[in-house]
Amino acid sequence: MTVRPFVMWPDRRLRTPAEPVAGISDEIRHIWDDMIETMDAMPGVGLAAPQIGVPLQLAVVDASDARGQAIRLANPVLVEASPETGSYPEGSPNLPGVSAEVVRPLRVVVRFTDEAGQEVERPFEGLWATSVQHQIDHLAGQMYFDLLSRTKRDMLIRKSRKAAR
């Protein structure tokens, strides 16, 4: 397994929707393994393949306290979202040094292909739900700060650029 480098904002690959995964192969499993290694090295609670320059609809999520509970998702689709919302601070290694409170549904149901190649629907709650939604956004070419007001988004990007100097 390898810790892979991140694509840095404003690289256009972060704005390009990822391609669907045709099937689960050893190559896909290897990418997932690298993604988990990379996510754990951040440390973070999720990672989408475009963040490391892989233009495929692959994500990993591990919001467990103990770690080692990563869920591998291919072609994830949000099926259902609760009307109740909550906020968590969200950030991205693609735009380091900044984060923002983002409001999202507290519970979601996601359909995806798992590591065995089976299509499953699974509920996620709390930080798990936030992370899986964050990753699905990345796969669609969106960043968490797209959910902020224009003023907050612009301030966040300016702050990140200043921190990078």
Short mmCIF file of N, CA and C in Angstrom, two decimals:
data_model
loop_
_atom_site.label_atom_id
_atom_site.label_comp_id
_atom_site.label_asym_id
_atom_site.label_seq_id
_atom_site.Cartn_x
_atom_site.Cartn_y
_atom_site.Cartn_z
N MET A 1 0.84 -1.19 0.00
CA MET A 1 0.00 0.00 0.00
C MET A 1 0.88 1.25 0.00
N THR A 2 0.36 2.29 -0.60
CA THR A 2 1.12 3.52 -0.77
C THR A 2 0.29 4.72 -0.38
N VAL A 3 0.91 5.67 0.31
CA VAL A 3 0.28 6.96 0.55
C VAL A 3 0.47 7.78 -0.71
N ARG A 4 -0.62 8.18 -1.31
CA ARG A 4 -0.55 8.91 -2.58
C ARG A 4 -0.64 10.41 -2.35
N PRO A 5 -0.03 11.20 -3.24
CA PRO A 5 -0.10 12.67 -3.11
C PRO A 5 -1.48 13.18 -3.52
N PHE A 6 -1.84 14.32 -2.94
CA PHE A 6 -3.13 14.96 -3.23
C PHE A 6 -3.02 15.91 -4.41
N VAL A 7 -4.09 15.98 -5.17
CA VAL A 7 -4.25 16.99 -6.22
C VAL A 7 -4.60 18.29 -5.49
N MET A 8 -3.94 19.38 -5.79
CA MET A 8 -4.18 20.62 -5.06
C MET A 8 -5.14 21.54 -5.80
N TRP A 9 -6.03 22.14 -5.02
CA TRP A 9 -6.98 23.13 -5.54
C TRP A 9 -6.17 24.27 -6.12
N PRO A 10 -6.46 24.83 -7.28
CA PRO A 10 -7.67 24.68 -8.09
C PRO A 10 -7.52 23.74 -9.29
N ASP A 11 -6.77 22.68 -9.19
CA ASP A 11 -6.59 21.72 -10.29
C ASP A 11 -7.97 21.32 -10.83
N ARG A 12 -8.11 21.38 -12.14
CA ARG A 12 -9.44 21.13 -12.74
C ARG A 12 -9.91 19.70 -12.58
N ARG A 13 -9.01 18.78 -12.24
CA ARG A 13 -9.45 17.39 -12.00
C ARG A 13 -10.41 17.31 -10.81
N LEU A 14 -10.31 18.28 -9.90
CA LEU A 14 -11.22 18.31 -8.75
C LEU A 14 -12.62 18.78 -9.14
N ARG A 15 -12.75 19.38 -10.32
CA ARG A 15 -14.03 19.87 -10.81
C ARG A 15 -14.62 18.98 -11.90
N THR A 16 -13.92 17.89 -12.23
CA THR A 16 -14.36 16.99 -13.29
C THR A 16 -15.08 15.80 -12.67
N PRO A 17 -16.34 15.55 -13.04
CA PRO A 17 -17.03 14.38 -12.50
C PRO A 17 -16.26 13.09 -12.82
N ALA A 18 -16.20 12.21 -11.84
CA ALA A 18 -15.47 10.95 -11.99
C ALA A 18 -16.26 9.97 -12.85
N GLU A 19 -15.52 9.06 -13.46
CA GLU A 19 -16.12 8.04 -14.32
C GLU A 19 -16.61 6.85 -13.49
N PRO A 20 -17.74 6.26 -13.88
CA PRO A 20 -18.21 5.06 -13.16
C PRO A 20 -17.20 3.92 -13.26
N VAL A 21 -17.21 3.07 -12.26
CA VAL A 21 -16.36 1.89 -12.21
C VAL A 21 -17.15 0.75 -12.86
N ALA A 22 -16.54 0.09 -13.87
CA ALA A 22 -17.23 -0.97 -14.61
C ALA A 22 -17.35 -2.25 -13.78
N GLY A 23 -16.36 -2.54 -12.98
CA GLY A 23 -16.38 -3.76 -12.17
C GLY A 23 -15.27 -3.72 -11.14
N ILE A 24 -15.38 -4.56 -10.14
CA ILE A 24 -14.38 -4.60 -9.07
C ILE A 24 -13.30 -5.61 -9.45
N SER A 25 -12.09 -5.09 -9.58
CA SER A 25 -10.93 -5.90 -9.98
C SER A 25 -9.83 -5.76 -8.93
N ASP A 26 -8.77 -6.51 -9.11
CA ASP A 26 -7.62 -6.37 -8.21
C ASP A 26 -7.05 -4.96 -8.29
N GLU A 27 -7.08 -4.35 -9.48
CA GLU A 27 -6.60 -2.97 -9.63
C GLU A 27 -7.44 -2.00 -8.79
N ILE A 28 -8.75 -2.18 -8.82
CA ILE A 28 -9.65 -1.32 -8.02
C ILE A 28 -9.39 -1.55 -6.54
N ARG A 29 -9.22 -2.80 -6.12
CA ARG A 29 -8.94 -3.10 -4.71
C ARG A 29 -7.61 -2.47 -4.28
N HIS A 30 -6.63 -2.47 -5.16
CA HIS A 30 -5.33 -1.85 -4.86
C HIS A 30 -5.50 -0.33 -4.68
N ILE A 31 -6.29 0.30 -5.54
CA ILE A 31 -6.55 1.75 -5.40
C ILE A 31 -7.22 2.01 -4.06
N TRP A 32 -8.23 1.21 -3.72
CA TRP A 32 -8.90 1.38 -2.41
C TRP A 32 -7.91 1.24 -1.26
N ASP A 33 -7.03 0.23 -1.33
CA ASP A 33 -6.02 0.05 -0.27
C ASP A 33 -5.14 1.29 -0.14
N ASP A 34 -4.69 1.83 -1.26
CA ASP A 34 -3.88 3.05 -1.24
C ASP A 34 -4.69 4.22 -0.67
N MET A 35 -5.97 4.29 -1.03
CA MET A 35 -6.80 5.38 -0.52
C MET A 35 -6.96 5.30 0.99
N ILE A 36 -7.13 4.10 1.52
CA ILE A 36 -7.25 3.95 2.98
C ILE A 36 -5.95 4.34 3.66
N GLU A 37 -4.83 3.91 3.10
CA GLU A 37 -3.52 4.28 3.65
C GLU A 37 -3.35 5.80 3.63
N THR A 38 -3.76 6.43 2.53
CA THR A 38 -3.65 7.89 2.38
C THR A 38 -4.58 8.60 3.35
N MET A 39 -5.83 8.12 3.47
CA MET A 39 -6.80 8.71 4.40
C MET A 39 -6.29 8.62 5.84
N ASP A 40 -5.78 7.46 6.22
CA ASP A 40 -5.28 7.29 7.59
C ASP A 40 -4.06 8.16 7.86
N ALA A 41 -3.25 8.42 6.85
CA ALA A 41 -2.04 9.24 7.02
C ALA A 41 -2.39 10.72 7.20
N MET A 42 -3.58 11.15 6.72
CA MET A 42 -3.93 12.59 6.81
C MET A 42 -3.89 13.12 8.23
N PRO A 43 -4.59 12.65 9.20
CA PRO A 43 -5.63 11.63 9.20
C PRO A 43 -6.98 12.24 8.83
N GLY A 44 -7.84 11.44 8.23
CA GLY A 44 -9.15 11.91 7.83
C GLY A 44 -10.19 10.83 8.00
N VAL A 45 -11.44 11.16 7.69
CA VAL A 45 -12.54 10.21 7.84
C VAL A 45 -13.12 9.80 6.49
N GLY A 46 -12.51 10.23 5.40
CA GLY A 46 -12.99 9.83 4.08
C GLY A 46 -12.06 10.35 3.01
N LEU A 47 -12.15 9.71 1.84
CA LEU A 47 -11.33 10.13 0.71
C LEU A 47 -12.01 9.64 -0.57
N ALA A 48 -12.03 10.51 -1.57
CA ALA A 48 -12.55 10.16 -2.89
C ALA A 48 -11.38 10.09 -3.86
N ALA A 49 -11.47 9.17 -4.80
CA ALA A 49 -10.36 8.92 -5.74
C ALA A 49 -9.89 10.18 -6.49
N PRO A 50 -10.79 11.08 -6.94
CA PRO A 50 -10.29 12.27 -7.63
C PRO A 50 -9.34 13.13 -6.79
N GLN A 51 -9.44 13.02 -5.47
CA GLN A 51 -8.56 13.81 -4.61
C GLN A 51 -7.09 13.41 -4.76
N ILE A 52 -6.87 12.18 -5.24
CA ILE A 52 -5.50 11.72 -5.46
C ILE A 52 -5.24 11.53 -6.95
N GLY A 53 -6.07 12.16 -7.78
CA GLY A 53 -5.84 12.16 -9.22
C GLY A 53 -6.35 10.95 -9.97
N VAL A 54 -7.18 10.14 -9.34
CA VAL A 54 -7.76 8.96 -9.99
C VAL A 54 -9.20 9.32 -10.37
N PRO A 55 -9.52 9.40 -11.66
CA PRO A 55 -10.83 9.91 -12.09
C PRO A 55 -11.94 8.86 -12.09
N LEU A 56 -12.01 8.04 -11.04
CA LEU A 56 -13.01 6.98 -10.94
C LEU A 56 -13.92 7.22 -9.74
N GLN A 57 -15.14 6.71 -9.82
CA GLN A 57 -16.12 6.85 -8.74
C GLN A 57 -15.81 5.84 -7.63
N LEU A 58 -14.74 6.12 -6.91
CA LEU A 58 -14.31 5.30 -5.78
C LEU A 58 -14.16 6.19 -4.56
N ALA A 59 -14.60 5.68 -3.41
CA ALA A 59 -14.44 6.42 -2.16
C ALA A 59 -14.22 5.44 -1.03
N VAL A 60 -13.62 5.94 0.04
CA VAL A 60 -13.48 5.19 1.28
C VAL A 60 -13.93 6.11 2.41
N VAL A 61 -14.55 5.51 3.42
CA VAL A 61 -15.02 6.26 4.58
C VAL A 61 -14.72 5.46 5.83
N ASP A 62 -14.16 6.12 6.85
CA ASP A 62 -13.95 5.49 8.16
C ASP A 62 -14.07 6.56 9.23
N ALA A 63 -15.26 6.67 9.79
CA ALA A 63 -15.50 7.65 10.86
C ALA A 63 -15.54 6.97 12.22
N SER A 64 -14.98 5.76 12.30
CA SER A 64 -14.97 5.02 13.56
C SER A 64 -13.92 5.61 14.51
N ASP A 65 -14.16 5.43 15.80
CA ASP A 65 -13.19 5.90 16.79
C ASP A 65 -11.92 5.05 16.77
N ALA A 66 -12.06 3.77 16.57
CA ALA A 66 -10.93 2.85 16.64
C ALA A 66 -10.14 2.77 15.34
N ARG A 67 -10.73 3.24 14.24
CA ARG A 67 -10.14 3.12 12.90
C ARG A 67 -10.16 1.64 12.48
N GLY A 68 -9.75 1.39 11.26
CA GLY A 68 -9.77 0.03 10.77
C GLY A 68 -11.16 -0.46 10.36
N GLN A 69 -12.13 0.45 10.25
CA GLN A 69 -13.50 0.08 9.88
C GLN A 69 -13.88 0.65 8.52
N ALA A 70 -12.91 0.90 7.67
CA ALA A 70 -13.15 1.59 6.40
C ALA A 70 -14.15 0.83 5.52
N ILE A 71 -15.05 1.60 4.94
CA ILE A 71 -16.00 1.08 3.97
C ILE A 71 -15.54 1.53 2.60
N ARG A 72 -15.48 0.59 1.67
CA ARG A 72 -15.06 0.86 0.30
C ARG A 72 -16.32 1.00 -0.56
N LEU A 73 -16.41 2.09 -1.30
CA LEU A 73 -17.59 2.35 -2.12
C LEU A 73 -17.18 2.61 -3.56
N ALA A 74 -17.88 1.96 -4.48
CA ALA A 74 -17.74 2.25 -5.91
C ALA A 74 -19.11 2.71 -6.41
N ASN A 75 -19.11 3.75 -7.22
CA ASN A 75 -20.32 4.28 -7.82
C ASN A 75 -21.40 4.61 -6.78
N PRO A 76 -21.05 5.30 -5.69
CA PRO A 76 -22.05 5.58 -4.66
C PRO A 76 -23.10 6.60 -5.13
N VAL A 77 -24.35 6.34 -4.72
CA VAL A 77 -25.47 7.22 -5.06
C VAL A 77 -26.29 7.44 -3.80
N LEU A 78 -26.59 8.69 -3.52
CA LEU A 78 -27.45 9.03 -2.39
C LEU A 78 -28.88 8.66 -2.75
N VAL A 79 -29.50 7.76 -1.99
CA VAL A 79 -30.84 7.26 -2.27
C VAL A 79 -31.88 7.99 -1.43
N GLU A 80 -31.50 8.30 -0.19
CA GLU A 80 -32.45 8.90 0.75
C GLU A 80 -31.67 9.77 1.73
N ALA A 81 -32.29 10.88 2.12
CA ALA A 81 -31.67 11.78 3.10
C ALA A 81 -32.73 12.22 4.10
N SER A 82 -32.36 12.27 5.37
CA SER A 82 -33.29 12.69 6.40
C SER A 82 -33.55 14.18 6.31
N PRO A 83 -34.74 14.62 6.73
CA PRO A 83 -34.99 16.07 6.75
C PRO A 83 -34.21 16.77 7.86
N GLU A 84 -33.81 16.01 8.90
CA GLU A 84 -33.03 16.59 10.00
C GLU A 84 -31.61 16.83 9.53
N THR A 85 -31.09 18.00 9.87
CA THR A 85 -29.73 18.34 9.46
C THR A 85 -28.85 18.60 10.68
N GLY A 86 -27.59 18.60 10.43
CA GLY A 86 -26.61 18.93 11.45
C GLY A 86 -25.38 19.46 10.74
N SER A 87 -24.44 19.97 11.52
CA SER A 87 -23.23 20.50 10.90
C SER A 87 -22.00 19.90 11.56
N TYR A 88 -21.00 19.72 10.74
CA TYR A 88 -19.68 19.29 11.17
C TYR A 88 -18.67 20.19 10.48
N PRO A 89 -17.52 20.40 11.10
CA PRO A 89 -16.47 21.12 10.37
C PRO A 89 -15.92 20.20 9.28
N GLU A 90 -15.88 20.73 8.07
CA GLU A 90 -15.36 19.96 6.94
C GLU A 90 -14.14 20.67 6.37
N GLY A 91 -13.23 19.87 5.89
CA GLY A 91 -12.03 20.40 5.25
C GLY A 91 -11.60 19.43 4.17
N SER A 92 -10.50 19.74 3.52
CA SER A 92 -10.00 18.89 2.46
C SER A 92 -8.49 19.04 2.34
N PRO A 93 -7.78 17.93 2.18
CA PRO A 93 -6.34 18.04 1.97
C PRO A 93 -6.01 18.69 0.63
N ASN A 94 -7.02 18.84 -0.23
CA ASN A 94 -6.81 19.51 -1.52
C ASN A 94 -6.78 21.02 -1.36
N LEU A 95 -7.29 21.52 -0.26
CA LEU A 95 -7.27 22.95 0.09
C LEU A 95 -6.88 23.02 1.56
N PRO A 96 -5.60 22.79 1.86
CA PRO A 96 -5.18 22.62 3.26
C PRO A 96 -5.22 23.90 4.08
N GLY A 97 -5.31 23.68 5.39
CA GLY A 97 -5.21 24.79 6.33
C GLY A 97 -6.51 25.50 6.64
N VAL A 98 -7.62 25.08 6.04
CA VAL A 98 -8.91 25.74 6.29
C VAL A 98 -10.00 24.68 6.43
N SER A 99 -11.07 25.09 7.11
CA SER A 99 -12.25 24.24 7.23
C SER A 99 -13.44 25.15 7.47
N ALA A 100 -14.64 24.58 7.36
CA ALA A 100 -15.86 25.35 7.58
C ALA A 100 -16.97 24.42 8.04
N GLU A 101 -17.87 24.96 8.83
CA GLU A 101 -19.06 24.21 9.24
C GLU A 101 -19.98 24.09 8.03
N VAL A 102 -20.36 22.85 7.72
CA VAL A 102 -21.24 22.59 6.59
C VAL A 102 -22.47 21.85 7.10
N VAL A 103 -23.64 22.31 6.70
CA VAL A 103 -24.90 21.70 7.11
C VAL A 103 -25.29 20.64 6.07
N ARG A 104 -25.57 19.44 6.58
CA ARG A 104 -25.97 18.32 5.72
C ARG A 104 -27.01 17.48 6.47
N PRO A 105 -27.74 16.61 5.74
CA PRO A 105 -28.65 15.68 6.41
C PRO A 105 -27.89 14.81 7.42
N LEU A 106 -28.54 14.54 8.56
CA LEU A 106 -27.91 13.74 9.62
C LEU A 106 -27.88 12.25 9.29
N ARG A 107 -28.83 11.80 8.48
CA ARG A 107 -28.90 10.39 8.11
C ARG A 107 -29.13 10.29 6.60
N VAL A 108 -28.44 9.33 5.99
CA VAL A 108 -28.61 9.09 4.56
C VAL A 108 -28.59 7.58 4.30
N VAL A 109 -29.15 7.22 3.16
CA VAL A 109 -29.02 5.85 2.65
C VAL A 109 -28.30 5.97 1.32
N VAL A 110 -27.27 5.15 1.15
CA VAL A 110 -26.44 5.21 -0.05
C VAL A 110 -26.42 3.83 -0.71
N ARG A 111 -26.57 3.82 -2.03
CA ARG A 111 -26.42 2.59 -2.82
C ARG A 111 -25.03 2.64 -3.46
N PHE A 112 -24.31 1.53 -3.37
CA PHE A 112 -22.97 1.47 -3.94
C PHE A 112 -22.58 0.03 -4.21
N THR A 113 -21.52 -0.14 -4.95
CA THR A 113 -20.93 -1.45 -5.16
C THR A 113 -19.82 -1.62 -4.13
N ASP A 114 -19.86 -2.74 -3.41
CA ASP A 114 -18.87 -2.97 -2.36
C ASP A 114 -17.65 -3.72 -2.91
N GLU A 115 -16.71 -4.03 -2.01
CA GLU A 115 -15.45 -4.66 -2.43
C GLU A 115 -15.64 -6.07 -3.01
N ALA A 116 -16.79 -6.69 -2.74
CA ALA A 116 -17.08 -8.01 -3.29
C ALA A 116 -17.78 -7.92 -4.65
N GLY A 117 -18.05 -6.68 -5.10
CA GLY A 117 -18.73 -6.49 -6.37
C GLY A 117 -20.25 -6.54 -6.26
N GLN A 118 -20.76 -6.54 -5.02
CA GLN A 118 -22.19 -6.59 -4.78
C GLN A 118 -22.76 -5.18 -4.64
N GLU A 119 -23.94 -4.96 -5.24
CA GLU A 119 -24.62 -3.68 -5.04
C GLU A 119 -25.38 -3.76 -3.72
N VAL A 120 -25.12 -2.79 -2.85
CA VAL A 120 -25.76 -2.76 -1.54
C VAL A 120 -26.35 -1.37 -1.28
N GLU A 121 -27.33 -1.33 -0.39
CA GLU A 121 -27.83 -0.06 0.14
C GLU A 121 -27.54 -0.08 1.62
N ARG A 122 -26.97 1.02 2.10
CA ARG A 122 -26.57 1.07 3.51
C ARG A 122 -26.91 2.41 4.10
N PRO A 123 -27.43 2.42 5.33
CA PRO A 123 -27.67 3.69 6.02
C PRO A 123 -26.39 4.18 6.69
N PHE A 124 -26.24 5.49 6.75
CA PHE A 124 -25.13 6.13 7.46
C PHE A 124 -25.71 7.23 8.34
N GLU A 125 -25.12 7.43 9.52
CA GLU A 125 -25.57 8.46 10.45
C GLU A 125 -24.41 9.29 10.95
N GLY A 126 -24.74 10.51 11.39
CA GLY A 126 -23.76 11.37 12.03
C GLY A 126 -22.57 11.68 11.14
N LEU A 127 -21.37 11.55 11.72
CA LEU A 127 -20.15 11.86 10.97
C LEU A 127 -19.98 10.92 9.77
N TRP A 128 -20.42 9.67 9.89
CA TRP A 128 -20.37 8.75 8.74
C TRP A 128 -21.19 9.32 7.59
N ALA A 129 -22.40 9.83 7.90
CA ALA A 129 -23.28 10.40 6.86
C ALA A 129 -22.64 11.63 6.24
N THR A 130 -22.07 12.48 7.07
CA THR A 130 -21.40 13.68 6.56
C THR A 130 -20.26 13.30 5.63
N SER A 131 -19.43 12.35 6.06
CA SER A 131 -18.28 11.97 5.26
C SER A 131 -18.69 11.34 3.93
N VAL A 132 -19.67 10.45 3.95
CA VAL A 132 -20.06 9.81 2.69
C VAL A 132 -20.66 10.84 1.72
N GLN A 133 -21.41 11.83 2.24
CA GLN A 133 -21.94 12.88 1.37
C GLN A 133 -20.81 13.73 0.80
N HIS A 134 -19.83 14.04 1.64
CA HIS A 134 -18.66 14.82 1.22
C HIS A 134 -17.94 14.10 0.07
N GLN A 135 -17.78 12.77 0.19
CA GLN A 135 -17.08 12.01 -0.85
C GLN A 135 -17.91 11.95 -2.13
N ILE A 136 -19.22 11.78 -2.02
CA ILE A 136 -20.08 11.77 -3.20
C ILE A 136 -19.99 13.11 -3.93
N ASP A 137 -19.92 14.20 -3.16
CA ASP A 137 -19.72 15.52 -3.78
C ASP A 137 -18.42 15.56 -4.59
N HIS A 138 -17.33 15.07 -3.99
CA HIS A 138 -16.04 15.04 -4.72
C HIS A 138 -16.18 14.27 -6.03
N LEU A 139 -16.89 13.16 -6.01
CA LEU A 139 -17.04 12.34 -7.21
C LEU A 139 -17.83 13.06 -8.29
N ALA A 140 -18.65 14.04 -7.89
CA ALA A 140 -19.43 14.84 -8.84
C ALA A 140 -18.69 16.11 -9.26
N GLY A 141 -17.46 16.29 -8.77
CA GLY A 141 -16.68 17.48 -9.12
C GLY A 141 -17.01 18.68 -8.26
N GLN A 142 -17.50 18.43 -7.06
CA GLN A 142 -17.85 19.52 -6.15
C GLN A 142 -16.98 19.46 -4.91
N MET A 143 -16.76 20.63 -4.32
CA MET A 143 -16.00 20.73 -3.08
C MET A 143 -16.93 21.17 -1.96
N TYR A 144 -16.55 20.87 -0.72
CA TYR A 144 -17.41 21.21 0.42
C TYR A 144 -17.72 22.69 0.48
N PHE A 145 -16.79 23.54 0.06
CA PHE A 145 -17.02 24.98 0.17
C PHE A 145 -18.03 25.48 -0.86
N ASP A 146 -18.41 24.64 -1.84
CA ASP A 146 -19.48 25.01 -2.77
C ASP A 146 -20.82 25.13 -2.04
N LEU A 147 -20.92 24.52 -0.86
CA LEU A 147 -22.16 24.57 -0.08
C LEU A 147 -22.23 25.81 0.81
N LEU A 148 -21.20 26.62 0.80
CA LEU A 148 -21.16 27.85 1.61
C LEU A 148 -21.66 29.03 0.79
N SER A 149 -21.96 30.11 1.49
CA SER A 149 -22.31 31.34 0.77
C SER A 149 -21.09 31.80 -0.02
N ARG A 150 -21.32 32.60 -1.02
CA ARG A 150 -20.21 33.10 -1.85
C ARG A 150 -19.18 33.84 -1.00
N THR A 151 -19.64 34.65 -0.06
CA THR A 151 -18.73 35.42 0.80
C THR A 151 -17.86 34.48 1.63
N LYS A 152 -18.49 33.48 2.28
CA LYS A 152 -17.72 32.54 3.10
C LYS A 152 -16.76 31.72 2.25
N ARG A 153 -17.20 31.31 1.08
CA ARG A 153 -16.35 30.53 0.17
C ARG A 153 -15.12 31.34 -0.24
N ASP A 154 -15.35 32.59 -0.66
CA ASP A 154 -14.23 33.44 -1.08
C ASP A 154 -13.24 33.68 0.06
N MET A 155 -13.76 33.91 1.27
CA MET A 155 -12.89 34.12 2.43
C MET A 155 -12.06 32.86 2.71
N LEU A 156 -12.68 31.70 2.60
CA LEU A 156 -12.00 30.44 2.86
C LEU A 156 -10.86 30.22 1.87
N ILE A 157 -11.13 30.46 0.60
CA ILE A 157 -10.10 30.27 -0.43
C ILE A 157 -8.96 31.26 -0.25
N ARG A 158 -9.28 32.53 0.07
CA ARG A 158 -8.23 33.53 0.33
C ARG A 158 -7.37 33.12 1.53
N LYS A 159 -8.03 32.64 2.58
CA LYS A 159 -7.31 32.22 3.78
C LYS A 159 -6.37 31.04 3.47
N SER A 160 -6.83 30.11 2.66
CA SER A 160 -6.00 28.97 2.28
C SER A 160 -4.79 29.42 1.46
N ARG A 161 -5.01 30.31 0.52
CA ARG A 161 -3.89 30.80 -0.30
C ARG A 161 -2.87 31.52 0.57
N LYS A 162 -3.36 32.31 1.52
CA LYS A 162 -2.46 33.04 2.42
C LYS A 162 -1.67 32.06 3.27
N ALA A 163 -2.31 30.99 3.77
CA ALA A 163 -1.63 30.00 4.60
C ALA A 163 -0.59 29.22 3.80
N ALA A 164 -0.81 29.08 2.49
CA ALA A 164 0.11 28.31 1.65
C ALA A 164 1.40 29.07 1.36
N ARG A 165 1.37 30.39 1.53
CA ARG A 165 2.59 31.20 1.23
C ARG A 165 3.67 31.02 2.23
#
